[in-house]
Amino acid sequence: MTKPTGIEAEPQRVGNEAPSSAQEVARWRFFRGFRRIWHGMHFVGVLAAGITIFVALVRAKAPPEFLDLTLPPMPVAAITAEEGDHPSTITAYGEVVARRSADIRAIVGGPILRVSEHFANGAPVVAGEVLLELDPFEYERRVEETAAAVREAEARLMENRETNHHQMHLVALAEERRNLTRTEYERQVDLAEQNVSARRTLEAAQSQLAAAEADLTQRRQQATASTARIAQQEAIVERLRATEARSRRALSDTQIRAAFDGYLAQVSGDLGQQIKAGERIARLIDTAMLEVRFFIPEGQLARLVEIADKGIGAICVVSWRTDAGIRTYSARVTRIEGEIQTNRAGVNVYARISDADLESDPIRPGAFVQVELFEETHVRTFQVPSEAVRAGPSLLVATEGIAVVRSVTVVARADRRVLVRGDLAPGEAVILTRSGELHPGDAIAVVGNGALGGQ
């Protein structure tokens, strides 16, 4: 093989022929060392070029951007605290019920003959107003029959009294006759003792006395029987009069009337309809005696009792929310159930609504209402929503974008509102947002703020 020529070429040797002279050996060694140096310089040059290129690339690279790991402010809702005098209240919910209601039922049966124009669901009626009238024909005939029977019995009573009067007169005559015959008998006895009168005359006088005694006894028995017949006839007259009164009452019951002022519900019945005795035709609800029944937890019962004498007479405000707005009524507690309901841990309380007029007011039994009972007024307190109060108790307020804790004392609780005193200052923004990630010292951003008044 032919080796390359030039600066890197070595002296040519044929086969394994050794250099022929020392000069050639030296030359051969020189070229071999030079080649090694050349290869080393080539390697160093490539390495230097690589380092130069790497340094240039590093210098040309943009400086690194470091991530900002700072958390953004947490958005919170807050409300401005205002100091003032606030009454504590007990808030409950319940429904309107009728204090007095009655089922209107037919006392007697029969076909409906007339119907009042007010006989309809929701119609107001007054006490004594005729709602329905049944056919009175049969009941009028019964009245006539019982009245005739009474007159007949009274005539017999009059006859018995006349007979008794005659019998008593006969008794008086028999007593007079007996007295005369006794006097005659006693005179004959005296004459017989003086041997002036015959024995036959004495026996005749004795016989007449015995006959007079027997006649008197018979007259007395007849008079007694006549008196008994009078008593019997008087009882018959009274019984017939009672029957007549019932028949007249049944006749009057054909007119079904309203027992008290109110309005009708669950109306059933129309002209010509046959109804039975005892059948319910409507329900009458008293307009002047509406109550609200609401539930008080066991824990608030003591507070209610402290408002008034055992809670009776406590004044409350009833609010009824409708599409047209909120209607409010005044009410007064009239009674509290006697025992606590163990399954609900509380009692039902009844308050009578005093200013509801169903003729002009749409409220009806069954309406769902809110009830507020007012307790004492707490001066210089802050009213905050219950969700703003934290453990301690304490509040978080927004100060220059930082959540700061304020220690407070809970004065009273009312539904979802709490009255507090403490380190809170008027005008501070009380944080309402509840979050497990919000702690004192955290950065915050208030996104909603409002005034907390003293309703």
Short mmCIF file of C-alpha atoms in Angstrom, two decimals:
data_model
loop_
_atom_site.label_atom_id
_atom_site.label_comp_id
_atom_site.label_asym_id
_atom_site.label_seq_id
_atom_site.Cartn_x
_atom_site.Cartn_y
_atom_site.Cartn_z
CA MET A 1 0.00 0.00 0.00
CA THR A 2 1.27 3.45 -0.88
CA LYS A 3 1.45 5.83 2.15
CA PRO A 4 0.51 9.45 1.70
CA THR A 5 3.18 11.89 0.71
CA GLY A 6 3.86 15.37 2.06
CA ILE A 7 4.64 16.67 5.47
CA GLU A 8 3.11 13.66 7.16
CA ALA A 9 4.80 11.12 4.93
CA GLU A 10 7.28 8.80 6.49
CA PRO A 11 10.35 7.46 4.73
CA GLN A 12 9.47 4.61 2.46
CA ARG A 13 10.54 1.17 3.44
CA VAL A 14 10.35 -1.94 1.38
CA GLY A 15 8.71 -4.80 3.31
CA ASN A 16 10.28 -5.20 6.68
CA GLU A 17 13.37 -3.51 5.59
CA ALA A 18 14.92 -1.49 8.36
CA PRO A 19 16.29 1.96 7.71
CA SER A 20 19.54 1.72 5.95
CA SER A 21 21.30 4.40 7.82
CA ALA A 22 21.13 6.33 11.07
CA GLN A 23 20.07 9.41 9.21
CA GLU A 24 17.02 7.70 7.90
CA VAL A 25 16.21 6.31 11.34
CA ALA A 26 16.29 9.73 12.84
CA ARG A 27 14.22 11.09 10.08
CA TRP A 28 11.65 8.34 10.50
CA ARG A 29 11.38 8.95 14.22
CA PHE A 30 11.01 12.67 13.65
CA PHE A 31 8.12 12.24 11.32
CA ARG A 32 6.40 9.75 13.63
CA GLY A 33 6.61 12.14 16.64
CA PHE A 34 5.49 15.06 14.52
CA ARG A 35 2.40 13.12 13.46
CA ARG A 36 1.47 12.42 17.05
CA ILE A 37 1.85 16.07 17.97
CA TRP A 38 -0.27 17.07 14.97
CA HIS A 39 -3.06 14.76 16.00
CA GLY A 40 -2.96 16.12 19.58
CA MET A 41 -3.13 19.72 18.35
CA HIS A 42 -6.08 18.81 16.15
CA PHE A 43 -7.93 17.40 19.15
CA VAL A 44 -7.14 20.47 21.26
CA GLY A 45 -8.37 22.74 18.47
CA VAL A 46 -11.66 20.94 18.17
CA LEU A 47 -12.12 21.04 21.95
CA ALA A 48 -11.32 24.75 22.08
CA ALA A 49 -13.76 25.47 19.25
CA GLY A 50 -16.50 23.58 21.11
CA ILE A 51 -15.84 25.49 24.31
CA THR A 52 -15.86 28.77 22.42
CA ILE A 53 -19.17 27.97 20.76
CA PHE A 54 -20.71 26.87 24.15
CA VAL A 55 -19.60 30.08 25.86
CA ALA A 56 -21.02 32.14 23.01
CA LEU A 57 -24.35 30.35 23.23
CA VAL A 58 -24.52 30.76 27.01
CA ARG A 59 -23.80 34.46 26.72
CA ALA A 60 -26.40 34.89 23.99
CA LYS A 61 -29.15 33.16 26.12
CA ALA A 62 -31.82 35.42 27.81
CA PRO A 63 -31.68 35.59 31.63
CA PRO A 64 -34.14 33.13 33.37
CA GLU A 65 -37.55 34.37 34.59
CA PHE A 66 -38.36 33.41 38.20
CA LEU A 67 -42.04 32.53 39.12
CA ASP A 68 -43.82 34.79 41.61
CA LEU A 69 -45.09 32.37 44.25
CA THR A 70 -46.87 35.09 46.30
CA LEU A 71 -50.63 34.23 46.84
CA PRO A 72 -53.12 36.81 45.53
CA PRO A 73 -55.45 38.54 48.03
CA MET A 74 -58.49 36.44 48.95
CA PRO A 75 -61.78 38.08 47.88
CA VAL A 76 -64.12 38.48 50.86
CA ALA A 77 -67.49 40.05 51.60
CA ALA A 78 -67.64 42.53 54.45
CA ILE A 79 -70.12 44.80 56.15
CA THR A 80 -69.59 48.06 58.01
CA ALA A 81 -70.20 47.78 61.74
CA GLU A 82 -72.32 50.47 63.40
CA GLU A 83 -72.64 50.85 67.15
CA GLY A 84 -76.09 51.50 68.56
CA ASP A 85 -78.92 50.32 70.80
CA HIS A 86 -80.32 47.04 69.51
CA PRO A 87 -83.23 44.99 70.90
CA SER A 88 -82.68 41.26 71.10
CA THR A 89 -85.41 39.14 69.59
CA ILE A 90 -86.56 35.55 69.44
CA THR A 91 -87.32 34.63 65.86
CA ALA A 92 -89.50 31.64 65.05
CA TYR A 93 -91.61 30.36 62.19
CA GLY A 94 -95.10 28.92 62.20
CA GLU A 95 -98.51 28.98 60.57
CA VAL A 96 -101.77 30.80 61.06
CA VAL A 97 -104.53 28.70 62.62
CA ALA A 98 -108.14 29.37 63.49
CA ARG A 99 -108.68 29.88 67.22
CA ARG A 100 -112.30 28.87 66.78
CA SER A 101 -113.82 26.89 63.94
CA ALA A 102 -116.87 24.69 63.67
CA ASP A 103 -118.31 22.18 61.26
CA ILE A 104 -121.73 23.23 60.01
CA ARG A 105 -123.89 20.10 59.91
CA ALA A 106 -127.49 19.46 59.05
CA ILE A 107 -129.43 18.69 62.24
CA VAL A 108 -132.32 17.25 60.23
CA GLY A 109 -132.47 15.72 56.79
CA GLY A 110 -134.33 16.65 53.67
CA PRO A 111 -134.01 18.25 50.25
CA ILE A 112 -132.42 21.70 50.00
CA LEU A 113 -135.13 24.22 49.16
CA ARG A 114 -133.16 27.51 49.23
CA VAL A 115 -129.46 28.43 49.15
CA SER A 116 -127.97 31.72 50.36
CA GLU A 117 -125.88 33.73 47.92
CA HIS A 118 -123.12 33.71 50.56
CA PHE A 119 -123.02 29.92 50.70
CA ALA A 120 -119.66 29.53 48.93
CA ASN A 121 -116.04 28.87 49.78
CA GLY A 122 -114.38 31.94 51.25
CA ALA A 123 -117.61 33.91 51.56
CA PRO A 124 -117.96 36.00 54.75
CA VAL A 125 -121.08 35.41 56.82
CA VAL A 126 -122.54 36.93 59.98
CA ALA A 127 -123.94 35.19 63.03
CA GLY A 128 -127.52 34.03 62.51
CA GLU A 129 -127.44 34.29 58.73
CA VAL A 130 -129.47 31.57 56.97
CA LEU A 131 -127.15 29.58 54.73
CA LEU A 132 -129.45 26.76 53.62
CA GLU A 133 -133.16 26.03 54.02
CA LEU A 134 -134.54 22.51 53.79
CA ASP A 135 -138.05 21.58 52.71
CA PRO A 136 -140.15 22.15 55.89
CA PHE A 137 -143.31 20.28 54.82
CA GLU A 138 -142.84 17.12 56.88
CA TYR A 139 -141.68 19.07 59.91
CA GLU A 140 -144.63 21.46 59.74
CA ARG A 141 -147.03 18.48 59.73
CA ARG A 142 -145.26 17.02 62.77
CA VAL A 143 -145.68 20.32 64.57
CA GLU A 144 -149.40 20.30 63.78
CA GLU A 145 -149.77 16.70 64.96
CA THR A 146 -147.95 17.25 68.23
CA ALA A 147 -149.80 20.53 68.83
CA ALA A 148 -153.13 18.71 68.37
CA ALA A 149 -152.04 15.95 70.74
CA VAL A 150 -151.10 18.58 73.32
CA ARG A 151 -154.49 20.25 73.02
CA GLU A 152 -156.23 16.89 73.42
CA ALA A 153 -154.18 16.06 76.50
CA GLU A 154 -154.85 19.49 77.97
CA ALA A 155 -158.61 18.98 77.45
CA ARG A 156 -158.44 15.66 79.26
CA LEU A 157 -156.48 17.30 82.02
CA MET A 158 -159.14 19.95 82.33
CA GLU A 159 -161.81 17.23 82.46
CA ASN A 160 -159.90 15.35 85.14
CA ARG A 161 -159.54 18.49 87.17
CA GLU A 162 -163.27 19.16 86.96
CA THR A 163 -163.98 15.56 87.96
CA ASN A 164 -161.57 15.86 90.83
CA HIS A 165 -163.23 19.10 91.91
CA HIS A 166 -166.62 17.34 91.89
CA GLN A 167 -165.17 14.38 93.80
CA MET A 168 -163.77 16.68 96.45
CA HIS A 169 -167.18 18.33 96.78
CA LEU A 170 -168.77 14.90 97.24
CA VAL A 171 -166.16 14.09 99.89
CA ALA A 172 -167.14 17.26 101.74
CA LEU A 173 -170.83 16.32 101.57
CA ALA A 174 -170.04 12.78 102.76
CA GLU A 175 -168.08 14.16 105.71
CA GLU A 176 -170.98 16.45 106.62
CA ARG A 177 -173.44 13.55 106.38
CA ARG A 178 -171.14 11.37 108.47
CA ASN A 179 -170.93 14.07 111.12
CA LEU A 180 -174.72 14.40 111.25
CA THR A 181 -175.27 10.65 111.56
CA ARG A 182 -172.61 10.46 114.27
CA THR A 183 -174.35 13.20 116.24
CA GLU A 184 -177.67 11.38 115.88
CA TYR A 185 -176.07 8.11 116.94
CA GLU A 186 -174.52 9.70 120.04
CA ARG A 187 -177.92 11.23 120.94
CA GLN A 188 -179.60 7.85 120.60
CA VAL A 189 -176.96 6.29 122.82
CA ASP A 190 -177.66 8.86 125.54
CA LEU A 191 -181.42 8.25 125.26
CA ALA A 192 -180.92 4.50 125.40
CA GLU A 193 -178.88 4.82 128.58
CA GLN A 194 -181.79 6.80 130.09
CA ASN A 195 -184.24 4.16 128.84
CA VAL A 196 -186.06 6.89 126.94
CA SER A 197 -185.46 5.57 123.39
CA ALA A 198 -186.17 2.16 122.00
CA ARG A 199 -183.29 -0.15 121.12
CA ARG A 200 -184.54 -0.37 117.54
CA THR A 201 -184.02 3.37 117.10
CA LEU A 202 -180.44 3.09 118.41
CA GLU A 203 -179.65 0.31 115.97
CA ALA A 204 -181.10 2.33 113.10
CA ALA A 205 -178.89 5.31 114.05
CA GLN A 206 -175.87 3.01 114.27
CA SER A 207 -176.62 1.57 110.84
CA GLN A 208 -176.93 5.04 109.31
CA LEU A 209 -173.55 6.02 110.85
CA ALA A 210 -171.86 2.96 109.36
CA ALA A 211 -173.36 3.74 105.95
CA ALA A 212 -172.15 7.34 106.17
CA GLU A 213 -168.61 6.18 107.09
CA ALA A 214 -168.55 3.76 104.15
CA ASP A 215 -169.79 6.42 101.75
CA LEU A 216 -167.13 8.87 102.99
CA THR A 217 -164.40 6.28 102.50
CA GLN A 218 -165.60 5.57 98.98
CA ARG A 219 -165.73 9.28 98.13
CA ARG A 220 -162.21 9.78 99.43
CA GLN A 221 -160.92 6.87 97.33
CA GLN A 222 -162.57 8.30 94.24
CA ALA A 223 -161.09 11.74 94.95
CA THR A 224 -157.62 10.22 95.42
CA ALA A 225 -157.92 8.33 92.14
CA SER A 226 -159.08 11.49 90.43
CA THR A 227 -156.07 13.39 91.79
CA ALA A 228 -153.75 10.64 90.52
CA ARG A 229 -155.35 10.80 87.09
CA ILE A 230 -154.71 14.54 87.08
CA ALA A 231 -151.01 13.93 87.81
CA GLN A 232 -150.85 11.31 85.10
CA GLN A 233 -152.52 13.60 82.62
CA GLU A 234 -150.21 16.45 83.55
CA ALA A 235 -147.23 14.17 82.80
CA ILE A 236 -148.80 13.26 79.46
CA VAL A 237 -149.27 16.93 78.68
CA GLU A 238 -145.65 17.69 79.56
CA ARG A 239 -144.41 14.81 77.41
CA LEU A 240 -146.50 15.93 74.48
CA ARG A 241 -145.37 19.51 74.95
CA ALA A 242 -141.75 18.30 74.86
CA THR A 243 -142.54 16.41 71.68
CA GLU A 244 -144.11 19.54 70.25
CA ALA A 245 -141.04 21.56 71.23
CA ARG A 246 -138.76 19.03 69.50
CA SER A 247 -140.91 19.11 66.40
CA ARG A 248 -140.82 22.91 66.39
CA ARG A 249 -137.06 22.80 66.92
CA ALA A 250 -136.75 20.37 64.04
CA LEU A 251 -138.80 22.76 61.95
CA SER A 252 -136.48 25.64 62.83
CA ASP A 253 -133.48 23.41 62.09
CA THR A 254 -134.58 23.24 58.49
CA GLN A 255 -132.95 26.68 58.33
CA ILE A 256 -129.20 26.13 58.71
CA ARG A 257 -127.61 29.28 60.16
CA ALA A 258 -124.11 30.55 60.87
CA ALA A 259 -123.24 30.21 64.55
CA PHE A 260 -120.84 33.19 64.57
CA ASP A 261 -119.17 35.71 62.30
CA GLY A 262 -116.62 34.17 59.98
CA TYR A 263 -116.06 32.81 56.52
CA LEU A 264 -116.97 29.50 54.96
CA ALA A 265 -114.69 26.72 53.77
CA GLN A 266 -115.18 23.19 52.44
CA VAL A 267 -118.70 24.02 51.25
CA SER A 268 -120.82 21.07 50.06
CA GLY A 269 -124.47 21.30 49.03
CA ASP A 270 -126.67 22.84 46.38
CA LEU A 271 -130.30 23.46 45.51
CA GLY A 272 -132.39 20.27 45.38
CA GLN A 273 -129.71 18.09 46.93
CA GLN A 274 -130.91 15.56 49.51
CA ILE A 275 -128.88 15.73 52.69
CA LYS A 276 -128.97 13.51 55.74
CA ALA A 277 -129.14 14.45 59.39
CA GLY A 278 -125.62 14.99 60.72
CA GLU A 279 -124.08 15.49 57.28
CA ARG A 280 -121.39 18.20 57.15
CA ILE A 281 -122.10 20.90 54.61
CA ALA A 282 -119.39 23.49 55.42
CA ARG A 283 -116.72 24.61 57.88
CA LEU A 284 -117.06 27.99 59.58
CA ILE A 285 -113.89 29.82 60.65
CA ASP A 286 -114.06 32.71 63.10
CA THR A 287 -112.77 35.93 61.55
CA ALA A 288 -112.10 37.63 64.87
CA MET A 289 -109.99 34.88 66.47
CA LEU A 290 -106.99 34.01 64.30
CA GLU A 291 -103.86 32.67 65.98
CA VAL A 292 -100.35 31.88 64.90
CA ARG A 293 -98.82 28.62 66.09
CA PHE A 294 -95.03 28.63 66.14
CA PHE A 295 -92.32 26.38 67.53
CA ILE A 296 -89.83 27.51 70.19
CA PRO A 297 -86.74 25.35 70.87
CA GLU A 298 -86.18 24.22 74.42
CA GLY A 299 -83.14 26.48 74.75
CA GLN A 300 -85.20 29.61 74.01
CA LEU A 301 -88.16 28.69 76.22
CA ALA A 302 -86.56 30.27 79.30
CA ARG A 303 -86.01 33.50 77.35
CA LEU A 304 -89.67 33.56 76.35
CA VAL A 305 -90.80 33.00 79.94
CA GLU A 306 -88.66 35.95 81.09
CA ILE A 307 -90.29 38.36 78.61
CA ALA A 308 -93.65 38.31 80.39
CA ASP A 309 -95.49 36.48 83.16
CA LYS A 310 -94.60 32.89 82.26
CA GLY A 311 -94.49 34.03 78.66
CA ILE A 312 -98.23 34.77 78.55
CA GLY A 313 -98.96 38.21 77.17
CA ALA A 314 -95.64 38.62 75.36
CA ILE A 315 -96.04 40.91 72.36
CA CYS A 316 -94.78 39.68 69.02
CA VAL A 317 -94.77 40.80 65.40
CA VAL A 318 -96.05 38.42 62.75
CA SER A 319 -94.71 38.84 59.20
CA TRP A 320 -96.39 37.24 56.20
CA ARG A 321 -94.37 37.34 52.99
CA THR A 322 -96.44 37.54 49.79
CA ASP A 323 -95.81 38.47 46.17
CA ALA A 324 -97.29 41.89 46.91
CA GLY A 325 -94.88 42.47 49.79
CA ILE A 326 -94.56 41.73 53.49
CA ARG A 327 -97.64 42.18 55.69
CA THR A 328 -97.12 42.60 59.42
CA TYR A 329 -99.56 41.99 62.26
CA SER A 330 -99.50 42.46 66.00
CA ALA A 331 -100.04 39.43 68.19
CA ARG A 332 -99.93 38.50 71.86
CA VAL A 333 -98.98 35.12 73.32
CA THR A 334 -102.07 33.47 74.81
CA ARG A 335 -100.85 30.00 75.74
CA ILE A 336 -97.88 27.65 75.70
CA GLU A 337 -98.20 23.89 75.42
CA GLY A 338 -97.89 22.11 78.74
CA GLU A 339 -95.07 19.72 77.89
CA ILE A 340 -91.95 19.71 75.75
CA GLN A 341 -92.01 17.58 72.62
CA THR A 342 -89.12 15.18 73.09
CA ASN A 343 -88.86 14.35 69.41
CA ARG A 344 -88.44 18.04 68.49
CA ALA A 345 -86.92 19.38 71.75
CA GLY A 346 -89.28 22.31 72.04
CA VAL A 347 -92.87 23.47 72.49
CA ASN A 348 -95.60 25.02 70.38
CA VAL A 349 -96.62 28.56 71.33
CA TYR A 350 -99.90 30.23 70.36
CA ALA A 351 -100.29 33.97 69.86
CA ARG A 352 -103.57 35.66 69.01
CA ILE A 353 -103.48 38.08 66.06
CA SER A 354 -105.26 41.25 67.11
CA ASP A 355 -105.42 43.35 63.94
CA ALA A 356 -106.44 40.96 61.16
CA ASP A 357 -109.76 41.69 59.43
CA LEU A 358 -110.59 38.91 57.00
CA GLU A 359 -113.15 41.06 55.23
CA SER A 360 -110.34 43.28 53.94
CA ASP A 361 -107.23 41.18 54.61
CA PRO A 362 -106.28 38.11 52.56
CA ILE A 363 -104.53 36.22 55.39
CA ARG A 364 -106.06 32.83 56.05
CA PRO A 365 -105.35 29.82 58.27
CA GLY A 366 -102.43 27.83 56.91
CA ALA A 367 -100.33 30.86 55.95
CA PHE A 368 -96.62 30.40 56.73
CA VAL A 369 -95.36 33.34 58.81
CA GLN A 370 -92.33 34.61 60.72
CA VAL A 371 -92.74 35.57 64.36
CA GLU A 372 -90.48 37.94 66.30
CA LEU A 373 -90.69 38.32 70.08
CA PHE A 374 -88.84 41.34 71.43
CA GLU A 375 -86.71 41.11 74.57
CA GLU A 376 -84.68 43.85 76.28
CA THR A 377 -82.70 46.53 74.42
CA HIS A 378 -78.89 46.25 74.63
CA VAL A 379 -77.17 49.65 74.47
CA ARG A 380 -73.92 50.33 72.61
CA THR A 381 -73.73 47.00 70.85
CA PHE A 382 -72.86 45.87 67.35
CA GLN A 383 -75.24 43.72 65.36
CA VAL A 384 -73.47 41.26 63.07
CA PRO A 385 -74.58 38.20 61.13
CA SER A 386 -74.02 34.96 62.97
CA GLU A 387 -71.76 33.61 60.20
CA ALA A 388 -69.24 36.38 60.95
CA VAL A 389 -68.63 35.19 64.53
CA ARG A 390 -65.66 32.86 64.86
CA ALA A 391 -64.34 30.77 67.72
CA GLY A 392 -63.20 32.74 70.72
CA PRO A 393 -65.63 34.43 70.16
CA SER A 394 -63.95 36.79 67.72
CA LEU A 395 -64.42 38.61 64.43
CA LEU A 396 -62.14 39.24 61.47
CA VAL A 397 -62.02 42.79 60.15
CA ALA A 398 -60.42 44.16 57.01
CA THR A 399 -57.61 46.62 57.83
CA GLU A 400 -55.48 47.92 54.91
CA GLY A 401 -56.02 44.72 52.96
CA ILE A 402 -55.12 42.45 55.88
CA ALA A 403 -57.45 40.25 57.95
CA VAL A 404 -57.15 41.31 61.60
CA VAL A 405 -58.80 39.52 64.52
CA ARG A 406 -61.03 41.35 67.04
CA SER A 407 -62.06 39.77 70.34
CA VAL A 408 -65.74 40.26 71.20
CA THR A 409 -68.33 39.17 73.75
CA VAL A 410 -71.68 37.81 72.58
CA VAL A 411 -74.47 39.70 74.35
CA ALA A 412 -77.51 38.11 72.71
CA ARG A 413 -78.47 35.94 69.77
CA ALA A 414 -81.51 36.29 67.57
CA ASP A 415 -81.99 33.91 64.69
CA ARG A 416 -79.09 34.71 62.30
CA ARG A 417 -78.04 37.91 64.06
CA VAL A 418 -75.71 38.33 67.01
CA LEU A 419 -75.26 41.34 69.31
CA VAL A 420 -71.63 41.78 70.41
CA ARG A 421 -69.37 44.13 72.37
CA GLY A 422 -65.58 44.21 72.41
CA ASP A 423 -62.58 45.49 70.47
CA LEU A 424 -64.66 46.23 67.40
CA ALA A 425 -64.71 49.92 66.45
CA PRO A 426 -67.49 51.73 64.58
CA GLY A 427 -66.89 51.85 60.85
CA GLU A 428 -64.68 48.78 60.66
CA ALA A 429 -65.41 46.30 57.89
CA VAL A 430 -66.47 43.01 59.45
CA ILE A 431 -65.58 40.08 57.21
CA LEU A 432 -68.57 37.84 56.51
CA THR A 433 -66.85 35.23 54.36
CA ARG A 434 -66.29 31.97 56.22
CA SER A 435 -63.38 29.93 54.88
CA GLY A 436 -61.02 27.46 56.47
CA GLU A 437 -58.18 29.01 54.46
CA LEU A 438 -58.73 32.52 55.83
CA HIS A 439 -56.59 33.32 58.87
CA PRO A 440 -55.53 36.47 60.70
CA GLY A 441 -52.78 38.23 58.75
CA ASP A 442 -53.87 36.96 55.33
CA ALA A 443 -54.12 39.40 52.44
CA ILE A 444 -57.71 40.09 51.48
CA ALA A 445 -59.69 42.10 48.96
CA VAL A 446 -63.14 43.33 49.98
CA VAL A 447 -65.57 42.76 47.10
CA GLY A 448 -68.82 43.62 48.87
CA ASN A 449 -69.53 46.12 51.63
CA GLY A 450 -72.68 47.38 53.28
CA ALA A 451 -73.91 49.07 56.43
CA LEU A 452 -75.10 46.99 59.34
CA GLY A 453 -77.99 48.89 60.81
CA GLY A 454 -79.95 48.29 63.95
CA GLN A 455 -83.16 46.77 62.69
#
